[in-house]
Amino acid sequence: MPAAFVHFTALVTSRVSQALIFFLVAIWATGQAIAAPVATTTLTIDRALSVPSSAGRYPAGEPAMDVTLPDDWAHSRPGYQGSVWYRVGFSLGGEALPDELLALYIEHACSNLQIQMNGQLIFSGGRMAEPVTRNCGHPQLVTLPPGLLHPHGNVLDIRVQGHSLERVASRQEAAGLSRIELGLQSTLRSIHAARFFWASTWPDASSLILIGLGCVLIAVGWLNKREVYFSYLGWLSLAWVVRSVTSSSRDMPWANDVTEFLLCSFWAVPLALAVQFFLTFAGRRSRAIENMVALQWVLVPVTLMIAGPDRLFDLARVWYVLLSVELLAVMGIYLAITRRQRPQDFWPMAVVVAAGTLALFVELCAQAGLIEPPSFSPAQVVVPCLLMAVGTRLFLMFARALRATEDDRNRVSGQLHRLSAELEARVEQLTEQRVGQFTEQERKRIASDLHDDLGAKLLTIVHTVDSARVPQLAREALEEMRLSVRGLAGKAVRLDDAIADWRAEIMGRLGQSNIEARWENVALADPAMLPAHLHMQLTRVLREAVSNVIKHSAAAHCEVSCTVTEGMLKLTVRDDGRGIEGDMQRGQGMSTMKRRAKRMNGQCLVESRPGFGVVISLTVPI
């Protein structure tokens, strides 16, 4: 998965880089178009007669005011909102009409306009009543119909429908009319194309890139919860797209007051996302700052509604300053932390912060009226570039981190492989040693058993003088040998089968010795399996106990019982013989039984009083 993600990240980074190169080329081409000398001189119209009127035609009978273009209603008609007619005249100097088409270029007419030439409507920018079409940021290139042109005395009537400065959230949206350029269409088209690129083409194209970039950043942040700043930058990119598309949209479904209110209120959203991005990217989190920016989502629209549409611009300027100060403060905190903790990231991000601060300063000065508003918003150009640059850098950082992680994983995998090989070799060595030790223990145990049991019986056969006992001793020696062989075979025995064999053997031996025998055991519902070595040791202990009864007790009765309780097997051999006089540990048989019980993790108890017989109890876990 990491390798695939590295490949995907590299692909996205490549696409973004190609897009940036494309736009840099477009910017260079646009600059070349602007800097290219104009082949034919154009006529600049900078004076006009203006009459405030909503009539369908220029009101010739009403008093007109001579105005200088560009005409800013905030200065020439403070507080006025509605429709204003402008009348200008031009002459072709008596010359024949040129072979090429003539055109008008109007850089700024806010919010919408209609143009009549010599009394005929030749252009309309859209709706002239609420909701009025928003053409403030869109330059107009209007072709003049050759059939309506006269060599002398041409009259242009321009109707502008606009909104007062007090009722808009940005000075660029206030009503007004720029200078009018009259010339050849081919000449004015290059000027219009350059202006239109920054006003419309660039915002649309950069929005498409930011949508893709934002979605990928959100996906990366979702897959890597610790790098949450990816998500914040992704949502910031999408928020900027929403703001850019909305502000450049010409036709809105509601009145201009609602549009301006929404655009101003929305600034709290990208501000909060930018603050969260810088804080998380610096590895810091502040509940106070988070609560403050979240509260502004409510305070901004509430205060704007309380102020009303007539004071929208004044309150919007206050909020712009406050939000800008907050953003600058957080960016300062980020740079201070980054310079201490990640010096390698300081200068690239410092350049980004400086560029953003400069664009922000120009916007604030324009809104405050300290400088003439530029023909297009610097933030509209700079911010998408900064978001793309920061997003690309994050992708490169993430790709390098993934590559380093992959290298570390491969290195750790190699070390684990070597350690596993060493561990396997060590385990094999220890296993061989353990098997050798176990084999040696079993060899000693078998030798001890053969010496104690089979050897003793064979020695008795050699030294006995009673030839009648030889067959019996030989059979016992044969049984001991068979038992040892069965133990070496390692085959487990069912407990009920073992009990049956013990009962048959013991009852037979006691009966041959004229001792009345009694066997008691409880039927087993689910008999366990006895391992071979455990069966062999239990058999030998029972044989030894019965042999002691036969040889030494002079008993008339012997009772053997077998019970199983809570995983413990208890065997009891009780006789009514003479008992044991003196030390009960002095006999070799007693010591052997206790030693065997210890090997089985059990215990063997011997109880006796002279004249009251002997009780041998063996308890072992099964």
XYZ file of C-alpha atoms in Angstrom:
622
model
C 0.000 0.000 0.000
C 2.752 2.591 0.833
C 4.504 1.929 -2.505
C 1.276 2.352 -4.450
C 0.492 5.524 -2.525
C 3.971 6.907 -3.258
C 3.354 6.272 -6.956
C -0.042 7.952 -6.769
C 1.385 10.948 -4.891
C 4.173 11.324 -7.431
C 1.629 11.214 -10.260
C -0.530 13.895 -8.629
C 2.524 16.052 -7.981
C 3.560 15.691 -11.628
C 0.109 16.742 -12.825
C 0.031 19.749 -10.520
C 3.514 20.768 -11.635
C 2.481 20.544 -15.286
C -0.573 22.686 -14.573
C 1.584 25.282 -12.820
C 3.989 25.358 -15.755
C 1.058 25.815 -18.116
C -0.235 28.771 -16.150
C 3.204 30.331 -15.887
C 3.447 30.156 -19.666
C -0.025 31.683 -19.930
C 0.994 34.481 -17.559
C 4.090 35.173 -19.649
C 2.022 35.194 -22.850
C -0.484 37.557 -21.270
C 2.271 39.891 -20.186
C 3.681 39.846 -23.687
C 0.258 40.721 -25.054
C -0.057 43.630 -22.643
C 3.454 44.886 -23.336
C 3.099 44.586 -27.140
C 2.805 47.959 -28.881
C -0.619 48.845 -30.211
C -0.575 48.901 -34.004
C -3.441 51.405 -34.343
C -4.137 54.357 -32.052
C -7.340 54.024 -30.028
C -9.650 56.796 -28.910
C -9.973 57.127 -25.142
C -13.250 58.646 -23.946
C -12.817 60.108 -20.474
C -15.734 62.581 -20.228
C -19.478 62.051 -20.408
C -22.815 63.554 -19.533
C -24.649 61.584 -16.832
C -28.256 61.561 -15.752
C -29.666 59.361 -12.951
C -32.725 57.704 -14.481
C -34.292 54.272 -14.860
C -35.920 55.125 -18.197
C -35.482 52.861 -21.184
C -33.676 55.565 -23.134
C -31.365 58.456 -22.332
C -33.530 61.215 -20.759
C -32.462 64.087 -23.000
C -34.820 66.566 -21.368
C -33.429 66.188 -17.839
C -30.470 68.155 -16.469
C -27.190 66.323 -16.974
C -23.934 66.466 -15.046
C -20.595 66.497 -16.782
C -18.444 63.764 -15.191
C -14.917 62.550 -15.673
C -14.394 58.896 -16.427
C -13.743 56.729 -14.544
C -16.810 57.762 -12.570
C -17.011 56.343 -9.041
C -20.515 56.810 -7.663
C -19.147 56.780 -4.094
C -17.606 60.190 -4.927
C -19.904 61.639 -7.581
C -23.212 60.315 -6.172
C -22.664 59.200 -2.539
C -25.351 56.802 -1.357
C -27.051 56.593 -4.759
C -28.288 53.213 -5.936
C -30.094 52.487 -9.165
C -29.594 53.403 -12.816
C -27.489 56.162 -14.420
C -27.337 57.082 -18.121
C -24.056 58.255 -19.692
C -23.913 60.008 -23.067
C -20.753 60.471 -25.084
C -20.209 61.472 -28.669
C -17.475 60.623 -31.111
C -16.667 61.292 -34.729
C -14.629 59.408 -37.290
C -13.219 62.656 -38.626
C -15.074 62.588 -41.940
C -12.988 59.692 -43.197
C -14.439 56.602 -44.787
C -15.270 53.785 -42.447
C -12.332 51.414 -41.913
C -12.397 47.955 -43.448
C -12.035 46.359 -40.007
C -14.736 46.315 -37.367
C -14.680 48.939 -34.664
C -15.317 48.079 -31.031
C -15.673 49.525 -27.558
C -13.628 48.257 -24.632
C -15.028 48.982 -21.166
C -12.819 47.619 -18.422
C -15.212 48.184 -15.528
C -18.963 48.791 -15.435
C -20.576 47.848 -12.180
C -22.889 46.133 -11.758
C -24.363 45.828 -15.268
C -24.750 47.936 -18.405
C -26.620 48.431 -21.678
C -25.236 50.302 -24.702
C -27.166 52.165 -27.355
C -25.505 53.721 -30.411
C -27.324 56.365 -32.392
C -30.558 55.381 -30.658
C -30.260 51.606 -31.270
C -29.539 48.980 -28.605
C -26.315 47.179 -29.537
C -25.370 45.459 -26.255
C -26.909 44.269 -22.979
C -24.916 42.654 -20.190
C -27.926 40.890 -18.641
C -30.644 41.690 -16.168
C -31.010 45.345 -15.258
C -33.453 44.703 -12.370
C -32.967 42.750 -9.175
C -31.326 40.347 -9.082
C -29.037 42.455 -11.295
C -26.398 40.657 -13.334
C -22.996 41.048 -11.651
C -20.488 42.196 -14.291
C -18.209 44.199 -11.991
C -15.211 41.969 -12.507
C -15.781 41.212 -16.189
C -14.425 43.544 -18.900
C -16.700 44.192 -21.891
C -15.718 44.191 -25.568
C -18.607 45.463 -27.689
C -18.501 45.387 -31.482
C -19.975 48.462 -33.194
C -22.298 47.546 -36.068
C -20.947 49.193 -39.236
C -24.495 49.947 -40.449
C -25.121 52.269 -37.501
C -21.874 54.226 -37.736
C -21.759 57.703 -39.237
C -18.666 59.642 -40.288
C -19.850 62.471 -38.017
C -21.870 62.812 -34.837
C -22.098 59.303 -33.425
C -23.766 59.132 -30.007
C -23.202 56.420 -27.406
C -25.712 56.084 -24.583
C -24.609 53.772 -21.773
C -26.942 52.783 -18.975
C -25.270 51.479 -15.793
C -27.242 49.734 -13.055
C -25.283 49.700 -9.795
C -25.301 49.597 -6.013
C -24.034 52.147 -3.538
C -20.765 51.573 -1.704
C -22.582 51.300 1.637
C -24.550 48.216 0.459
C -21.671 46.121 -0.869
C -18.948 44.161 0.941
C -16.106 45.151 -1.373
C -15.149 48.474 -2.959
C -14.694 46.706 -6.311
C -18.435 45.901 -6.281
C -19.530 49.527 -5.865
C -21.236 51.203 -8.823
C -19.203 53.096 -11.389
C -17.980 53.299 -14.990
C -14.412 53.191 -16.252
C -12.914 54.991 -19.257
C -14.081 53.855 -22.670
C -11.633 52.746 -25.345
C -12.762 53.038 -28.989
C -10.711 51.437 -31.727
C -10.248 48.489 -34.043
C -11.679 45.263 -32.721
C -8.452 43.348 -33.461
C -6.498 45.853 -31.404
C -8.835 45.929 -28.446
C -9.314 42.153 -28.439
C -5.772 41.515 -27.123
C -6.283 44.028 -24.306
C -9.649 42.476 -23.471
C -8.185 38.933 -23.595
C -5.437 39.831 -21.121
C -7.900 41.426 -18.721
C -10.454 38.653 -19.205
C -7.814 36.022 -18.439
C -7.239 37.370 -14.926
C -10.877 38.217 -14.330
C -12.479 34.954 -15.503
C -10.184 32.354 -17.095
C -7.650 32.249 -14.294
C -10.208 31.919 -11.450
C -12.058 29.163 -13.322
C -8.929 27.209 -14.266
C -7.301 27.605 -10.850
C -10.577 26.501 -9.235
C -10.496 23.253 -11.215
C -6.937 22.583 -10.061
C -7.763 23.452 -6.461
C -10.777 21.114 -6.495
C -8.577 18.181 -7.486
C -5.810 19.239 -5.121
C -8.239 19.745 -2.241
C -9.907 16.346 -2.690
C -6.544 14.563 -2.749
C -5.334 16.459 0.326
C -8.509 15.556 2.217
C -8.064 11.899 1.233
C -4.439 11.928 2.456
C -5.490 13.535 5.737
C -8.282 10.982 6.173
C -5.913 8.057 5.591
C -3.275 9.542 7.899
C -5.042 10.860 10.977
C -1.837 12.236 12.474
C -1.245 14.539 9.448
C -4.544 16.389 9.903
C -3.077 19.550 8.354
C -3.509 17.861 4.949
C -7.262 17.868 5.505
C -7.298 21.486 6.660
C -5.380 22.629 3.577
C -7.704 20.557 1.367
C -10.827 22.085 2.888
C -9.222 25.544 2.655
C -8.648 24.985 -1.075
C -12.272 23.950 -1.570
C -13.494 26.905 0.509
C -11.490 29.265 -1.684
C -13.031 27.658 -4.777
C -16.522 28.249 -3.372
C -15.673 31.881 -2.599
C -14.058 32.451 -6.000
C -16.826 30.830 -8.022
C -19.540 32.636 -6.071
C -17.929 36.056 -6.344
C -17.302 35.675 -10.097
C -20.779 34.327 -10.823
C -22.771 36.807 -12.903
C -26.322 35.674 -12.246
C -27.408 34.857 -8.694
C -30.917 33.677 -7.757
C -31.377 36.353 -5.086
C -30.969 40.084 -4.655
C -27.578 41.781 -4.459
C -27.962 42.500 -0.708
C -28.222 38.773 0.034
C -25.250 37.963 -2.203
C -23.036 40.573 -0.561
C -24.112 39.404 2.909
C -23.241 35.777 2.094
C -19.887 36.671 0.519
C -18.851 38.744 3.531
C -20.060 36.164 6.081
C -18.251 33.358 4.286
C -14.802 34.856 4.983
C -14.958 33.403 8.519
C -14.812 29.882 7.051
C -11.494 30.072 5.106
C -10.012 32.107 7.981
C -10.812 29.298 10.453
C -9.405 26.654 8.087
C -6.222 28.680 7.501
C -5.727 29.150 11.255
C -6.201 25.433 11.890
C -3.820 24.552 9.065
C -0.985 26.715 10.355
C -1.443 25.557 13.959
C -1.592 21.838 13.133
C 1.265 22.133 10.632
C 3.332 23.671 13.431
C 2.324 20.811 15.745
C 0.345 23.030 18.112
C -3.261 23.100 19.238
C -5.011 25.896 21.107
C -8.539 25.435 22.409
C -8.875 29.183 22.916
C -8.003 29.976 19.294
C -10.217 27.154 18.009
C -13.170 28.416 20.022
C -12.549 31.990 18.884
C -12.510 31.190 15.162
C -15.534 28.906 15.579
C -17.414 31.687 17.358
C -16.730 34.030 14.450
C -18.764 31.766 12.182
C -21.754 33.046 14.170
C -20.579 36.563 15.073
C -19.860 37.719 11.521
C -23.321 37.023 10.039
C -25.121 38.107 13.238
C -23.368 41.482 13.366
C -23.939 42.037 9.640
C -27.655 41.350 10.057
C -27.861 43.685 13.040
C -26.065 46.474 11.135
C -28.346 46.086 8.120
C -27.577 46.436 4.389
C -27.035 50.214 4.561
C -23.928 49.802 6.760
C -22.627 46.589 5.219
C -19.424 48.066 3.777
C -18.351 49.830 6.972
C -18.835 46.731 9.142
C -17.260 44.485 6.499
C -14.079 46.611 6.587
C -13.900 46.162 10.365
C -14.227 42.407 10.036
C -11.656 42.302 7.232
C -9.138 44.012 9.483
C -9.890 41.750 12.459
C -9.707 38.557 10.395
C -6.483 39.750 8.759
C -4.884 40.484 12.130
C -5.855 37.023 13.385
C -4.410 35.361 10.301
C -1.171 37.360 10.490
C -0.806 36.504 14.196
C -1.241 32.769 13.566
C 1.184 32.861 10.622
C 3.691 34.620 12.884
C 3.265 31.890 15.528
C 3.751 29.250 12.859
C 6.957 30.831 11.527
C 8.372 31.237 15.038
C 7.754 27.569 15.881
C 8.981 26.343 12.493
C 12.207 28.324 12.735
C 13.045 26.593 16.029
C 11.853 23.067 15.276
C 12.043 22.653 11.466
C 14.536 25.179 10.033
C 14.436 23.469 6.629
C 10.757 24.429 6.252
C 11.125 28.001 7.453
C 12.257 29.873 4.343
C 9.895 28.225 1.818
C 6.923 28.911 4.065
C 8.252 32.380 4.906
C 8.136 33.239 1.188
C 4.558 31.944 1.003
C 3.543 33.945 4.078
C 5.237 37.086 2.740
C 3.476 36.811 -0.636
C 0.125 36.234 1.034
C 0.715 39.137 3.422
C 1.556 41.481 0.547
C -1.599 40.530 -1.358
C -3.628 40.934 1.822
C -2.103 44.372 2.473
C -2.962 45.569 -1.038
C -6.560 44.360 -0.613
C -6.956 46.119 2.734
C -5.521 49.367 1.356
C -7.916 49.180 -1.588
C -10.889 48.602 0.691
C -9.834 51.485 2.905
C -9.586 53.802 -0.121
C -5.870 54.435 0.395
C -4.993 53.271 -3.115
C -6.897 53.006 -6.379
C -8.474 49.524 -6.597
C -6.509 47.448 -9.134
C -8.207 46.249 -12.286
C -8.275 42.745 -10.820
C -7.958 41.430 -7.277
C -4.359 40.503 -6.372
C -5.661 37.909 -3.913
C -7.612 36.260 -6.753
C -4.288 35.628 -8.490
C -1.892 35.102 -5.598
C -3.899 32.899 -3.220
C -4.530 30.020 -5.692
C -0.822 30.021 -6.583
C 0.119 29.878 -2.900
C -2.343 27.060 -2.195
C -0.975 25.088 -5.140
C 2.612 25.697 -4.039
C 1.967 24.668 -0.417
C -0.084 21.645 -1.509
C 2.671 20.542 -3.892
C 5.261 20.938 -1.156
C 3.170 18.872 1.236
C 2.867 16.148 -1.390
C 6.624 16.128 -1.894
C 7.208 15.996 1.873
C 4.694 13.174 2.221
C 6.220 11.264 -0.691
C 9.695 11.580 0.832
C 8.347 10.452 4.205
C 6.663 7.435 2.606
C 9.831 6.588 0.715
C 11.861 6.848 3.912
C 9.276 4.712 5.716
C 9.456 2.127 2.950
C 13.254 2.079 3.176
C 13.062 1.727 6.964
C 10.509 -1.066 6.596
C 12.755 -2.912 4.158
C 15.733 -2.448 6.474
C 13.765 -3.640 9.512
C 12.416 -6.544 7.474
C 15.965 -7.570 6.583
C 17.045 -7.320 10.210
C 14.034 -9.353 11.330
C 14.859 -11.969 8.705
C 18.408 -12.234 10.003
C 17.221 -12.352 13.607
C 14.665 -15.020 12.716
C 17.355 -17.115 11.069
C 19.593 -16.722 14.119
C 16.689 -17.536 16.437
C 15.780 -20.645 14.446
C 19.381 -21.807 14.573
C 19.487 -21.146 18.322
C 16.174 -22.932 18.884
C 17.389 -25.896 16.852
C 20.580 -25.983 18.893
C 18.675 -25.762 22.187
C 16.237 -28.405 20.969
C 19.072 -30.758 20.188
C 20.548 -30.115 23.612
C 17.177 -30.615 25.274
C 16.541 -33.808 23.333
C 19.974 -35.031 24.358
C 19.291 -34.196 27.997
C 15.875 -35.848 27.858
C 17.341 -38.909 26.162
C 20.002 -39.107 28.839
C 17.375 -38.811 31.594
C 15.263 -41.537 30.004
C 18.294 -43.754 29.576
C 19.119 -43.343 33.263
C 15.481 -43.926 34.241
C 15.264 -47.099 32.119
C 18.575 -48.324 33.506
C 17.320 -47.642 37.018
C 14.054 -49.459 36.351
C 15.804 -52.427 34.818
C 18.252 -52.532 37.704
C 15.617 -52.102 40.422
C 12.936 -54.363 39.013
C 14.096 -56.736 36.336
C 17.630 -57.019 37.673
C 16.393 -57.773 41.184
C 14.122 -60.542 39.949
C 16.790 -62.088 37.752
C 19.213 -61.966 40.658
C 16.631 -63.706 42.851
C 16.274 -66.442 40.211
C 20.039 -66.956 40.178
C 20.344 -67.277 43.959
C 17.075 -69.063 44.828
C 17.317 -72.595 46.155
C 13.626 -73.220 45.762
C 13.293 -74.560 42.240
C 9.484 -74.321 42.523
C 9.689 -70.519 42.670
C 11.835 -70.167 39.565
C 8.920 -70.268 37.040
C 7.013 -67.680 39.048
C 10.040 -65.389 39.289
C 10.721 -65.836 35.588
C 7.131 -64.861 34.728
C 7.448 -61.745 36.909
C 10.702 -60.822 35.209
C 9.035 -61.300 31.815
C 6.158 -59.026 32.850
C 8.634 -56.382 33.982
C 10.400 -56.577 30.638
C 7.096 -56.314 28.750
C 6.115 -53.299 30.841
C 9.432 -51.592 30.099
C 9.037 -52.264 26.369
C 5.468 -50.895 26.451
C 6.724 -47.756 28.141
C 9.408 -47.313 25.517
C 6.818 -47.655 22.744
C 5.073 -44.531 24.097
C 1.532 -45.628 23.360
C -1.102 -44.090 25.656
C -3.564 -46.383 27.485
C -7.202 -45.710 28.361
C -7.644 -45.444 32.121
C -10.470 -47.969 32.266
C -8.344 -50.494 30.317
C -5.419 -49.932 32.658
C -7.691 -50.419 35.720
C -9.003 -53.656 34.258
C -5.449 -54.972 33.689
C -4.391 -53.964 37.214
C -7.442 -55.659 38.733
C -6.848 -58.911 36.832
C -3.165 -59.053 37.732
C -3.563 -58.098 41.396
C -6.560 -60.343 42.078
C -4.683 -63.241 40.480
C -1.523 -62.730 42.492
C -3.382 -62.347 45.801
C -5.508 -65.377 45.084
C -2.438 -67.531 44.348
C -1.015 -66.416 47.718
C -4.239 -67.471 49.583
C -5.033 -63.871 50.484
C -8.653 -62.851 50.199
C -8.721 -59.924 47.779
C -11.262 -57.153 47.288
C -11.195 -54.574 44.504
C -13.236 -51.348 44.512
C -13.407 -48.744 41.782
C -15.981 -46.304 40.416
C -17.096 -46.623 36.806
C -15.707 -43.774 34.686
C -18.105 -41.842 32.410
C -15.338 -40.361 30.266
C -12.092 -42.224 30.917
C -8.906 -40.291 30.409
C -5.846 -41.438 28.497
C -2.790 -42.398 30.532
C 0.571 -41.594 28.942
C 2.806 -44.630 28.547
C 5.365 -43.547 31.151
C 2.625 -42.768 33.703
C 0.955 -46.149 33.146
C 4.285 -47.899 33.557
C 5.143 -46.113 36.831
C 1.638 -46.699 38.305
C 1.823 -50.378 37.408
C 5.188 -50.774 39.138
C 4.036 -48.988 42.286
C 0.966 -51.245 42.511
C 3.074 -54.334 41.941
C 5.527 -53.275 44.606
C 2.718 -52.562 47.068
C 1.041 -55.970 46.419
C 4.410 -57.731 46.588
C 4.969 -56.250 50.049
C 1.548 -57.553 51.134
C 2.313 -61.038 49.840
C 5.869 -61.263 51.155
C 5.891 -59.406 54.432
C 2.414 -58.726 55.830
C 1.142 -62.233 56.668
C -2.274 -60.748 55.913
C -5.475 -62.694 55.341
C -7.314 -59.895 53.549
C -6.212 -57.164 51.120
C -8.400 -54.382 49.751
C -7.500 -52.307 46.701
C -9.510 -49.169 45.659
C -9.241 -46.844 42.696
C -10.961 -43.432 42.502
C -10.745 -40.394 40.195
C -11.637 -36.950 41.612
C -11.039 -33.558 39.975
C -8.264 -34.796 37.708
C -6.515 -36.755 40.468
C -6.140 -40.553 40.448
C -5.936 -42.179 43.889
C -4.883 -45.830 44.384
C -5.107 -47.342 47.868
C -3.780 -50.765 48.990
C -4.914 -51.821 52.495
C -4.087 -55.105 54.306
C -4.822 -56.562 57.761
C -1.376 -58.005 58.362
C 1.154 -57.533 61.104
C 2.050 -53.981 60.094
C 5.480 -52.361 60.090
C 7.589 -52.252 63.175
C 10.210 -49.553 63.561
C 11.189 -47.111 60.772
C 8.798 -47.321 57.808
C 11.446 -45.766 55.485
C 14.042 -48.444 55.961
C 12.749 -50.759 53.275
C 14.013 -50.412 49.696
C 10.517 -50.982 48.314
C 9.005 -48.056 50.237
C 11.733 -45.705 49.005
C 11.262 -46.882 45.441
C 7.507 -46.242 45.543
C 7.977 -42.738 46.919
C 10.598 -41.962 44.281
C 8.302 -43.129 41.505
C 5.422 -41.038 42.900
C 7.646 -37.963 42.865
C 8.477 -38.572 39.218
C 4.741 -38.524 38.471
C 4.302 -35.203 40.368
C 2.267 -37.089 42.966
C 2.759 -38.458 46.450
C 2.840 -41.835 48.141
C 1.777 -42.082 51.799
C 2.381 -45.126 54.015
C 0.399 -45.574 57.243
C 0.926 -48.506 59.634
C 0.773 -49.639 63.260
C 2.034 -52.959 64.535
C -0.795 -55.465 64.428
C -3.144 -53.240 62.362
C -1.807 -53.735 58.856
C -0.487 -51.245 56.318
C -2.256 -48.618 54.149
C -0.427 -47.342 51.040
C -2.063 -44.368 49.264
C -0.805 -43.157 45.887
C -2.216 -39.883 44.453
C -1.131 -38.543 41.023
C -2.566 -36.001 38.546
C -3.861 -37.377 35.259
